[in-house]
Amino acid sequence: MLNSGINVIIEGVNMQRLLLGLAVTVRIAFISIILGSLLGILLGLIRTSKSKVITFICRVYLEVFRIIPILVWLFIVYFGVTNLLNIHLDGEIVALIIFSLWGAAEMSDIVRGALESLPKHQMESGLALGLSFWELYRYILIPQAVRRMLPGAINLSTRMVKTTSLVVMIGVIDVVKVGQQIIERSVLKTPTASFWIYGLIFVLYFIVCYPLSKWSKKLEAKWEN
Amino acid sequence: MTIEEKHQVLLQINGLHKEYDGTTVLDDINLSIHKGEVVVILGPSGCGKSTLLRCMNGLEKIQGGEIVFSGKDLTDKNVDWQNTRQQIGMVFQNYDLFPHMTVMENVLLGPVKVQKRDKAESLEQAEQLLKRVGLFERKDAYPRQLSGGQKQRIAIVRALCMNPQIMLFDEVTAALDPEMVREVLDVMLGLAKQGMTMMIVTHEMGFAKAVADRIIFIDAGKICEIATPDEFFSNPTTERAKQFLNIFQY
């Protein structure tokens, strides 16, 4: 074990640095998930509107985020837009903006799908009771839609956590970047450093994402009936 | 109910015209429904009878004619549908209880959240109504734990709890297992006896005969015949009605 190089994980402040890097990753992901979900729910509700113009605009927004790689989005805003407007934006701020907008786009589609999957009769029997538009959403449609969209929303959250690893490319020091720095510094002394450090990062991502996907499976099973 | 009230027109339909994408579904429907009257609408599938009911509470827009309910013109652009629908109870073929709410929550949603009535008073009324349909002990169950007939009885209670002036029943037993039809029809018959004004679309001929004050026979979007149940079933005047009734005889 002494020569395997596993010690590189706990050498000096390596572990603390990795955990601080993980905190950056989790912070970006968490804030983006919250902001993206709020905006996405709103957009999803708007997308069920009957206005063709509004749904078209929302649809374009969704597709633009789906088609263009997130990395390109990060570059456009971090390098391109800041250059054009002659301002400086912190990498983490750019990451938060892009991930929130992406989350909102995907979330809006999940919300729309959930709302549209509800039987039309539910809406009609609500209307027949004299519910107003907002009461209909508040008491009948949203509570039922939430159950249908949670598995998808949780799945989206784990995708967002994983995709935050791209922020390295715009200079944000996340858990992956910290790992690279540690490896570069220790590789002469410990040739197997990349295995151990990336292995640890692998485990850290797993620890963050696994409970989420486990939770989504549990909810799915619970609400199946 | 005094004789005078009994003759008061609650719902008046004049020259109602309804079409979907240029296809006429209902044509020149004229009908008045008096307070306390039970009108059963019969007709072959697709004749427009369900659509007629749905026009009564604005679930379908009409393209011509007028509907006057309790003195108010429902074709007026400024009609307050939320308020109007509270006075027009409707029960659907597929029960459509809200699956995420218990029986009691389903029943109380209208009185408490929509009508903003006192919770205790609504609860008392809901309990009484549930007892009347024999489902009080299921008040905390979720819809998925109930049989079709039970769900439909709850749906009736849910509509009744709003204290409507008229009840619309849209083929409420059509989706039920034959064994459960009776329990739902019994509830409706009880309502009729209590003087509830009702418009019923059904395929249960025996029930129609027992419950109706008048039978309205609709074919191809038009009213073909209006008669008392005795006249209609023993001596229909139109050829279409005769053909229609023949289908139900073995």
XYZ file of N, CA, C and O in Angstrom, chain A residues 14-182:
676
model
N -4.220 18.337 0.547
C -4.857 17.894 -0.696
C -6.350 17.623 -0.536
O -7.167 18.044 -1.361
N -6.692 16.882 0.520
C -8.092 16.524 0.720
C -8.953 17.768 0.905
O -9.997 17.914 0.287
N -8.449 18.702 1.776
C -9.220 19.927 1.998
C -9.404 20.693 0.695
O -10.476 21.207 0.416
N -8.337 20.764 -0.093
C -8.428 21.516 -1.348
C -9.442 20.891 -2.286
O -10.240 21.586 -2.923
N -9.423 19.549 -2.342
C -10.388 18.873 -3.206
C -11.816 19.135 -2.739
O -12.716 19.387 -3.536
N -12.008 19.105 -1.428
C -13.356 19.325 -0.906
C -13.810 20.762 -1.158
O -14.979 21.009 -1.462
N -12.867 21.707 -1.067
C -13.227 23.095 -1.372
C -13.610 23.225 -2.845
O -14.553 23.933 -3.197
N -12.863 22.498 -3.694
C -13.195 22.484 -5.125
C -14.581 21.896 -5.340
O -15.386 22.407 -6.127
N -14.868 20.840 -4.593
C -16.179 20.213 -4.706
C -17.278 21.197 -4.282
O -18.355 21.247 -4.878
N -16.941 22.009 -3.266
C -17.926 22.992 -2.802
C -18.277 23.967 -3.926
O -19.437 24.348 -4.095
N -17.255 24.354 -4.712
C -17.516 25.255 -5.846
C -18.455 24.568 -6.839
O -19.452 25.139 -7.291
N -18.133 23.325 -7.160
C -18.968 22.543 -8.081
C -20.413 22.486 -7.578
O -21.360 22.779 -8.307
N -20.557 22.105 -6.317
C -21.902 21.931 -5.753
C -22.626 23.268 -5.678
O -23.820 23.355 -5.964
N -21.876 24.334 -5.354
C -22.509 25.648 -5.254
C -23.071 26.093 -6.600
O -24.223 26.509 -6.703
N -22.251 25.967 -7.638
C -22.724 26.364 -8.975
C -23.939 25.522 -9.363
O -24.959 26.040 -9.814
N -23.816 24.215 -9.148
C -24.913 23.326 -9.540
C -26.177 23.651 -8.749
O -27.264 23.792 -9.318
N -26.027 23.808 -7.447
C -27.189 23.985 -6.575
C -27.936 25.278 -6.897
O -29.149 25.281 -7.089
N -27.165 26.385 -6.994
C -27.824 27.670 -7.273
C -28.479 27.634 -8.650
O -29.604 28.094 -8.839
N -27.787 27.026 -9.638
C -28.361 26.962 -10.989
C -29.625 26.109 -11.005
O -30.577 26.417 -11.719
N -29.609 25.034 -10.233
C -30.794 24.160 -10.203
C -31.983 24.933 -9.631
O -33.093 24.884 -10.167
N -31.736 25.685 -8.554
C -32.834 26.439 -7.937
C -33.351 27.515 -8.897
O -34.547 27.580 -9.198
N -32.428 28.349 -9.397
C -32.845 29.434 -10.297
C -33.477 28.872 -11.568
O -34.518 29.335 -12.027
N -32.819 27.836 -12.114
C -33.317 27.235 -13.345
C -34.701 26.635 -13.160
O -35.562 26.755 -14.023
N -34.925 26.012 -11.999
C -36.221 25.387 -11.762
C -37.319 26.443 -11.674
O -38.383 26.297 -12.267
N -37.044 27.515 -10.923
C -38.057 28.559 -10.764
C -38.422 29.157 -12.122
O -39.596 29.237 -12.493
N -37.384 29.531 -12.871
C -37.625 30.123 -14.188
C -38.272 29.096 -15.127
O -39.175 29.421 -15.906
N -37.812 27.856 -15.005
C -38.321 26.794 -15.874
C -39.789 26.493 -15.630
O -40.553 26.259 -16.568
N -40.205 26.518 -14.362
C -41.615 26.265 -14.049
C -42.475 27.358 -14.676
O -43.499 27.096 -15.297
N -41.997 28.578 -14.530
C -42.727 29.709 -15.111
C -42.842 29.549 -16.633
O -43.924 29.657 -17.212
N -41.702 29.238 -17.257
C -41.705 29.068 -18.722
C -42.585 27.895 -19.136
O -43.276 27.946 -20.154
N -42.542 26.836 -18.341
C -43.342 25.653 -18.653
C -44.825 25.987 -18.634
O -45.589 25.551 -19.493
N -45.238 26.784 -17.630
C -46.639 27.207 -17.549
C -46.991 28.055 -18.771
O -48.037 27.881 -19.388
N -46.057 28.954 -19.113
C -46.304 29.823 -20.267
C -46.416 28.996 -21.542
O -47.210 29.294 -22.419
N -45.628 27.919 -21.613
C -45.627 27.120 -22.847
C -46.934 26.377 -23.079
O -47.193 25.925 -24.188
N -47.751 26.209 -22.028
C -49.047 25.567 -22.256
C -50.071 26.591 -22.748
O -51.217 26.254 -22.990
N -49.638 27.844 -22.878
C -50.557 28.875 -23.364
C -50.956 28.598 -24.804
O -50.271 27.882 -25.530
N -52.080 29.156 -25.182
C -52.582 28.880 -26.529
C -51.981 29.819 -27.573
O -52.110 29.584 -28.758
N -51.314 30.871 -27.109
C -50.731 31.825 -28.063
C -49.577 31.186 -28.832
O -48.605 30.704 -28.246
N -49.684 31.174 -30.139
C -48.646 30.534 -30.959
C -47.327 31.284 -30.880
O -46.261 30.689 -30.902
N -47.406 32.624 -30.797
C -46.190 33.434 -30.750
C -45.399 33.111 -29.488
O -44.189 32.855 -29.531
N -46.093 33.097 -28.349
C -45.421 32.847 -27.076
C -44.803 31.452 -27.054
O -43.639 31.285 -26.695
N -45.566 30.446 -27.479
C -45.015 29.094 -27.442
C -43.844 28.957 -28.419
O -42.894 28.244 -28.138
N -43.911 29.689 -29.531
C -42.808 29.625 -30.503
C -41.527 30.193 -29.885
O -40.457 29.588 -29.981
N -41.660 31.334 -29.234
C -40.480 31.955 -28.617
C -39.871 31.023 -27.567
O -38.657 30.805 -27.526
N -40.730 30.448 -26.744
C -40.243 29.533 -25.709
C -39.559 28.317 -26.333
O -38.563 27.810 -25.827
N -40.117 27.862 -27.427
C -39.591 26.687 -28.109
C -38.198 26.988 -28.676
O -37.285 26.177 -28.561
N -38.053 28.166 -29.270
C -36.756 28.570 -29.816
C -35.726 28.621 -28.689
O -34.610 28.113 -28.809
N -36.133 29.193 -27.577
C -35.243 29.292 -26.415
C -34.764 27.901 -25.992
O -33.574 27.672 -25.782
N -35.709 26.966 -25.895
C -35.349 25.603 -25.498
C -34.378 24.978 -26.493
O -33.342 24.432 -26.111
N -34.704 25.081 -27.770
C -33.874 24.430 -28.792
C -32.483 25.026 -28.850
O -31.505 24.305 -29.031
N -32.398 26.359 -28.682
C -31.106 27.025 -28.724
C -30.190 26.469 -27.627
O -28.996 26.241 -27.835
N -30.768 26.179 -26.478
C -29.937 25.626 -25.408
C -29.662 24.146 -25.603
O -28.664 23.617 -25.131
N -30.565 23.468 -26.293
C -30.345 22.041 -26.512
C -29.314 21.793 -27.591
O -28.513 20.877 -27.504
N -29.368 22.615 -28.635
C -28.546 22.347 -29.808
C -27.103 22.814 -29.593
O -26.163 22.133 -29.951
N -26.939 23.987 -28.982
C -25.593 24.526 -28.824
C -24.963 23.958 -27.556
O -25.553 24.008 -26.484
N -23.768 23.376 -27.675
C -23.122 22.778 -26.499
C -22.934 23.813 -25.378
O -22.673 24.987 -25.651
N -23.063 23.368 -24.170
C -22.928 24.258 -23.018
C -21.557 24.924 -23.012
O -21.408 26.090 -22.674
N -20.550 24.157 -23.444
C -19.199 24.711 -23.468
C -19.150 25.952 -24.366
O -18.558 26.972 -24.012
N -19.805 25.863 -25.520
C -19.822 27.001 -26.444
C -20.553 28.178 -25.806
O -20.124 29.329 -25.916
N -21.638 27.895 -25.122
C -22.350 28.954 -24.403
C -21.443 29.653 -23.399
O -21.414 30.876 -23.308
N -20.697 28.832 -22.643
C -19.796 29.411 -21.633
C -18.771 30.312 -22.310
O -18.499 31.428 -21.855
N -18.205 29.845 -23.426
C -17.206 30.639 -24.148
C -17.801 31.932 -24.698
O -17.210 33.000 -24.584
N -18.994 31.798 -25.319
C -19.610 32.984 -25.923
C -19.789 34.074 -24.878
O -19.467 35.240 -25.106
N -20.285 33.688 -23.717
C -20.555 34.708 -22.704
C -19.258 35.156 -22.020
O -18.990 36.347 -21.874
N -18.416 34.190 -21.652
C -17.228 34.536 -20.863
C -16.205 35.326 -21.689
O -15.655 36.313 -21.224
N -15.979 34.860 -22.924
C -15.004 35.556 -23.764
C -15.662 36.552 -24.716
O -15.231 37.686 -24.839
N -16.719 36.101 -25.382
C -17.324 36.906 -26.437
C -18.087 38.116 -25.935
O -17.722 39.260 -26.228
N -19.102 37.883 -25.166
C -19.972 38.979 -24.730
C -19.209 39.985 -23.882
O -19.349 41.194 -24.054
N -18.363 39.480 -22.984
C -17.615 40.398 -22.121
C -16.680 41.273 -22.966
O -16.526 42.456 -22.708
N -16.090 40.647 -23.978
C -15.197 41.368 -24.873
C -15.953 42.467 -25.614
O -15.542 43.622 -25.672
N -17.102 42.081 -26.158
C -17.911 42.995 -26.951
C -18.374 44.183 -26.104
O -18.336 45.328 -26.538
N -18.800 43.903 -24.899
C -19.332 44.964 -24.036
C -18.238 45.610 -23.199
O -18.494 46.535 -22.430
N -17.032 45.076 -23.362
C -15.894 45.599 -22.620
C -16.143 45.594 -21.110
O -15.939 46.581 -20.418
N -16.617 44.460 -20.614
C -16.792 44.317 -19.169
C -16.079 43.056 -18.718
O -15.675 42.230 -19.561
N -15.915 42.901 -17.427
C -15.364 41.651 -16.929
C -16.417 40.937 -16.091
O -17.046 41.525 -15.230
N -16.620 39.682 -16.418
C -17.529 38.874 -15.607
C -16.735 37.730 -15.003
O -15.943 37.077 -15.688
N -16.939 37.503 -13.740
C -16.284 36.398 -13.061
C -16.757 35.074 -13.669
O -17.928 34.927 -14.026
N -15.836 34.135 -13.818
C -16.183 32.852 -14.422
C -17.352 32.169 -13.730
O -18.221 31.581 -14.365
N -17.358 32.274 -12.409
C -18.419 31.591 -11.672
C -19.783 32.228 -11.955
O -20.791 31.532 -12.051
N -19.771 33.567 -12.116
C -21.029 34.260 -12.442
C -21.527 33.802 -13.810
O -22.709 33.488 -13.990
N -20.590 33.733 -14.768
C -20.973 33.281 -16.111
C -21.546 31.867 -16.033
O -22.590 31.561 -16.627
N -20.878 31.017 -15.258
C -21.346 29.637 -15.117
C -22.764 29.622 -14.542
O -23.638 28.900 -15.024
N -22.983 30.447 -13.530
C -24.316 30.488 -12.904
C -25.374 30.929 -13.912
O -26.461 30.357 -13.973
N -25.031 31.944 -14.708
C -25.999 32.440 -15.699
C -26.329 31.339 -16.708
O -27.489 31.006 -16.941
N -25.285 30.756 -17.281
C -25.515 29.761 -18.343
C -26.227 28.521 -17.811
O -27.191 28.028 -18.400
N -25.765 28.036 -16.668
C -26.401 26.825 -16.142
C -27.848 27.075 -15.718
O -28.713 26.218 -15.884
N -28.108 28.262 -15.195
C -29.493 28.576 -14.828
C -30.376 28.636 -16.066
O -31.487 28.095 -16.083
N -29.876 29.297 -17.109
C -30.676 29.421 -18.340
C -30.893 28.058 -18.993
O -31.973 27.751 -19.468
N -29.842 27.237 -18.968
C -29.974 25.895 -19.544
C -30.971 25.068 -18.728
O -31.884 24.430 -19.276
N -30.800 25.135 -17.395
C -31.727 24.400 -16.525
C -33.162 24.840 -16.757
O -34.072 24.011 -16.822
N -33.350 26.146 -16.914
C -34.707 26.671 -17.125
C -35.290 26.138 -18.427
O -36.463 25.764 -18.488
N -34.456 26.084 -19.459
C -34.939 25.604 -20.759
C -35.398 24.157 -20.653
O -36.513 23.805 -21.047
N -34.540 23.317 -20.079
C -34.879 21.896 -19.955
C -36.067 21.704 -19.014
O -36.946 20.884 -19.249
N -36.046 22.471 -17.923
C -37.117 22.351 -16.940
C -38.465 22.725 -17.555
O -39.483 22.097 -17.267
N -38.453 23.752 -18.384
C -39.719 24.201 -18.977
C -40.332 23.077 -19.804
O -41.545 22.901 -19.836
N -39.471 22.287 -20.454
C -39.988 21.192 -21.265
C -40.557 20.084 -20.376
O -41.573 19.477 -20.707
N -39.905 19.843 -19.254
C -40.402 18.822 -18.320
C -41.763 19.252 -17.759
O -42.704 18.467 -17.696
N -41.860 20.529 -17.383
C -43.111 21.033 -16.811
C -44.231 20.992 -17.847
O -45.343 20.545 -17.568
N -43.912 21.437 -19.057
C -44.922 21.418 -20.119
C -45.412 19.995 -20.369
O -46.609 19.741 -20.443
N -44.444 19.065 -20.470
C -44.813 17.672 -20.726
C -45.728 17.132 -19.630
O -46.726 16.477 -19.898
N -45.380 17.460 -18.368
C -46.172 16.962 -17.240
C -47.579 17.546 -17.277
O -48.565 16.836 -17.082
N -47.678 18.843 -17.548
C -48.998 19.484 -17.574
C -49.843 18.921 -18.714
O -51.026 18.652 -18.548
N -49.196 18.722 -19.865
C -49.968 18.249 -21.016
C -50.346 16.782 -20.894
O -51.264 16.323 -21.565
N -49.633 16.064 -20.036
C -49.960 14.645 -19.887
C -51.161 14.439 -18.961
O -51.702 13.350 -18.876
N -51.567 15.491 -18.273
C -52.729 15.344 -17.388
C -53.991 15.208 -18.245
O -54.136 15.897 -19.239
N -54.896 14.308 -17.833
C -56.115 14.143 -18.629
C -56.896 15.454 -18.728
O -56.983 16.204 -17.761
N -57.450 15.708 -19.902
C -58.199 16.941 -20.132
C -59.399 17.033 -19.183
O -59.816 18.113 -18.777
N -59.916 15.856 -18.817
C -61.083 15.820 -17.929
C -60.808 16.476 -16.579
O -61.705 17.004 -15.946
N -59.556 16.381 -16.131
C -59.223 16.976 -14.841
C -59.475 18.472 -14.880
O -60.010 19.055 -13.953
N -59.090 19.073 -15.984
C -59.273 20.502 -16.152
C -60.772 20.819 -16.226
O -61.251 21.744 -15.577
N -61.490 20.001 -16.982
C -62.916 20.269 -17.163
C -63.687 20.111 -15.867
O -64.567 20.911 -15.562
N -63.351 19.073 -15.092
C -64.141 18.926 -13.874
C -63.776 20.022 -12.884
O -64.611 20.424 -12.074
N -62.559 20.531 -12.964
C -62.205 21.691 -12.153
C -62.985 22.927 -12.580
O -63.542 23.649 -11.756
N -63.043 23.138 -13.891
C -63.797 24.288 -14.419
C -65.269 24.184 -14.030
O -65.896 25.168 -13.643
N -65.804 22.957 -14.141
C -67.224 22.764 -13.845
C -67.544 23.090 -12.388
O -68.673 23.419 -12.054
N -66.520 22.999 -11.524
C -66.740 23.348 -10.116
C -66.676 24.858 -9.898
O -66.899 25.337 -8.796
N -66.322 25.574 -10.954
C -66.263 27.027 -10.834
C -64.891 27.551 -10.436
O -64.749 28.690 -10.016
N -63.857 26.728 -10.582
C -62.515 27.197 -10.251
C -62.057 28.236 -11.276
O -62.333 28.095 -12.468
N -61.319 29.227 -10.802
C -60.743 30.201 -11.717
C -59.488 29.587 -12.329
O -59.020 28.530 -11.900
N -58.943 30.268 -13.327
C -57.734 29.798 -13.987
C -56.630 29.486 -12.972
O -56.016 28.429 -12.996
N -56.400 30.419 -12.055
C -55.304 30.234 -11.096
C -55.609 29.144 -10.082
O -54.739 28.391 -9.692
N -56.870 29.090 -9.663
C -57.255 28.028 -8.722
C -57.095 26.660 -9.363
O -56.665 25.698 -8.721
N -57.422 26.597 -10.640
C -57.295 25.344 -11.378
C -55.837 24.865 -11.356
O -55.556 23.701 -11.086
N -54.920 25.801 -11.632
C -53.507 25.437 -11.611
C -53.048 25.116 -10.202
O -52.346 24.154 -9.965
N -53.464 25.923 -9.257
C -52.962 25.799 -7.905
C -53.446 24.518 -7.221
O -52.674 23.824 -6.571
N -54.725 24.202 -7.378
C -55.261 23.067 -6.624
C -55.278 21.760 -7.412
O -55.218 20.684 -6.828
N -55.399 21.868 -8.725
C -55.606 20.638 -9.511
C -54.382 20.282 -10.365
O -53.845 19.181 -10.254
N -53.962 21.200 -11.204
C -52.973 20.825 -12.215
C -51.553 20.745 -11.664
O -50.868 19.753 -11.866
N -51.122 21.786 -10.943
C -49.732 21.777 -10.485
C -49.440 20.628 -9.503
O -48.467 19.908 -9.682
N -50.303 20.407 -8.505
C -49.998 19.286 -7.603
C -49.854 17.947 -8.333
O -49.020 17.127 -7.963
N -50.659 17.755 -9.376
C -50.549 16.489 -10.110
C -49.344 16.492 -11.041
O -48.689 15.467 -11.226
N -49.063 17.663 -11.626
C -47.932 17.754 -12.557
C -46.621 17.532 -11.818
O -45.708 16.892 -12.338
N -46.528 18.047 -10.584
C -45.290 17.921 -9.816
C -44.896 16.451 -9.690
O -43.736 16.081 -9.850
N -45.888 15.610 -9.432
C -45.579 14.185 -9.288
C -45.035 13.602 -10.575
O -44.167 12.745 -10.570
N -45.584 14.083 -11.684
C -45.127 13.526 -12.955
C -43.778 14.085 -13.362
O -43.057 13.475 -14.133
N -43.439 15.292 -12.894
C -42.208 15.888 -13.398
C -41.018 15.671 -12.473
O -39.886 15.832 -12.906
N -41.250 15.268 -11.227
C -40.120 15.166 -10.304
C -39.013 14.224 -10.771
O -37.849 14.602 -10.727
N -39.354 13.024 -11.233
C -38.257 12.158 -11.693
C -37.421 12.830 -12.785
O -36.189 12.802 -12.723
N -38.068 13.456 -13.732
C -37.345 14.135 -14.808
C -36.528 15.295 -14.283
O -35.400 15.527 -14.718
N -37.090 16.023 -13.324
C -36.392 17.185 -12.773
C -35.149 16.751 -11.999
O -34.100 17.405 -12.077
N -35.265 15.647 -11.291
C -34.110 15.168 -10.521
C -33.027 14.664 -11.467
O -31.838 14.918 -11.276
N -33.465 14.004 -12.500
C -32.535 13.540 -13.522
C -31.781 14.726 -14.132
O -30.561 14.686 -14.321
N -32.523 15.793 -14.404
C -31.903 17.003 -14.944
C -30.878 17.559 -13.955
O -29.784 17.983 -14.346
N -31.221 17.531 -12.663
C -30.298 18.048 -11.647
C -28.982 17.284 -11.657
O -27.913 17.891 -11.582
N -29.041 15.970 -11.752
C -27.783 15.219 -11.761
C -26.987 15.541 -13.028
O -25.767 15.640 -12.985
N -27.686 15.746 -14.139
C -26.975 16.135 -15.365
C -26.291 17.481 -15.169
O -25.180 17.713 -15.650
N -26.970 18.376 -14.466
C -26.375 19.697 -14.252
C -25.155 19.606 -13.360
O -24.141 20.257 -13.606
N -25.229 18.782 -12.311
C -24.064 18.612 -11.430
C -22.875 18.132 -12.252
O -21.775 18.665 -12.168
N -23.121 17.141 -13.098
C -22.023 16.559 -13.877
C -21.450 17.557 -14.882
O -20.248 17.636 -15.081
N -22.358 18.318 -15.504
C -21.913 19.220 -16.564
C -21.134 20.417 -16.018
O -20.390 21.064 -16.757
N -21.272 20.687 -14.716
C -20.508 21.812 -14.163
C -19.010 21.610 -14.342
O -18.247 22.566 -14.262
N -18.570 20.373 -14.602
C -17.130 20.148 -14.775
C -16.559 20.968 -15.938
O -15.349 21.173 -16.022
N -17.451 21.471 -16.810
C -16.973 22.295 -17.931
C -16.456 23.661 -17.489
O -15.762 24.331 -18.245
N -16.814 24.077 -16.278
C -16.450 25.439 -15.868
C -14.946 25.637 -15.772
O -14.461 26.766 -15.791
N -14.210 24.535 -15.700
C -12.748 24.621 -15.729
C -12.299 25.452 -16.925
O -11.357 26.228 -16.848
N -13.014 25.273 -18.034
C -12.612 25.906 -19.286
C -12.732 27.423 -19.253
O -12.177 28.102 -20.107
N -13.474 27.972 -18.319
C -13.516 29.432 -18.215
C -12.883 29.884 -16.902
O -13.260 30.894 -16.316
N -11.916 29.093 -16.449
C -11.068 29.531 -15.350
C -11.644 29.407 -13.960
O -11.120 29.987 -13.011
N -12.695 28.667 -13.800
C -13.221 28.466 -12.448
C -12.528 27.247 -11.843
O -12.375 26.218 -12.492
N -12.084 27.405 -10.639
C -11.352 26.318 -9.996
C -12.354 25.393 -9.301
O -12.710 25.612 -8.150
N -12.822 24.392 -9.984
C -13.765 23.452 -9.371
C -13.009 22.204 -8.942
O -11.771 22.168 -8.978
N -13.702 21.189 -8.565
C -13.044 20.005 -8.018
C -12.113 19.348 -9.044
O -11.025 18.867 -8.693
N -12.497 19.392 -10.320
C -11.656 18.768 -11.347
C -10.349 19.550 -11.518
O -9.265 18.976 -11.614
N -10.467 20.869 -11.509
C -9.280 21.708 -11.679
C -8.325 21.536 -10.495
O -7.105 21.423 -10.676
N -8.872 21.519 -9.300
C -8.045 21.298 -8.114
C -7.305 19.980 -8.260
O -6.100 19.875 -7.988
N -8.025 18.963 -8.726
C -7.424 17.650 -8.939
C -6.249 17.736 -9.901
O -5.161 17.206 -9.626
N -6.448 18.447 -10.991
C -5.368 18.596 -11.979
C -4.150 19.252 -11.344
O -3.009 18.828 -11.555
N -4.406 20.301 -10.566
C -3.285 21.011 -9.933
C -2.505 20.082 -9.001
O -1.271 20.064 -9.005
N -3.249 19.311 -8.225
C -2.581 18.408 -7.284
C -1.770 17.354 -8.040
O -0.634 17.053 -7.688
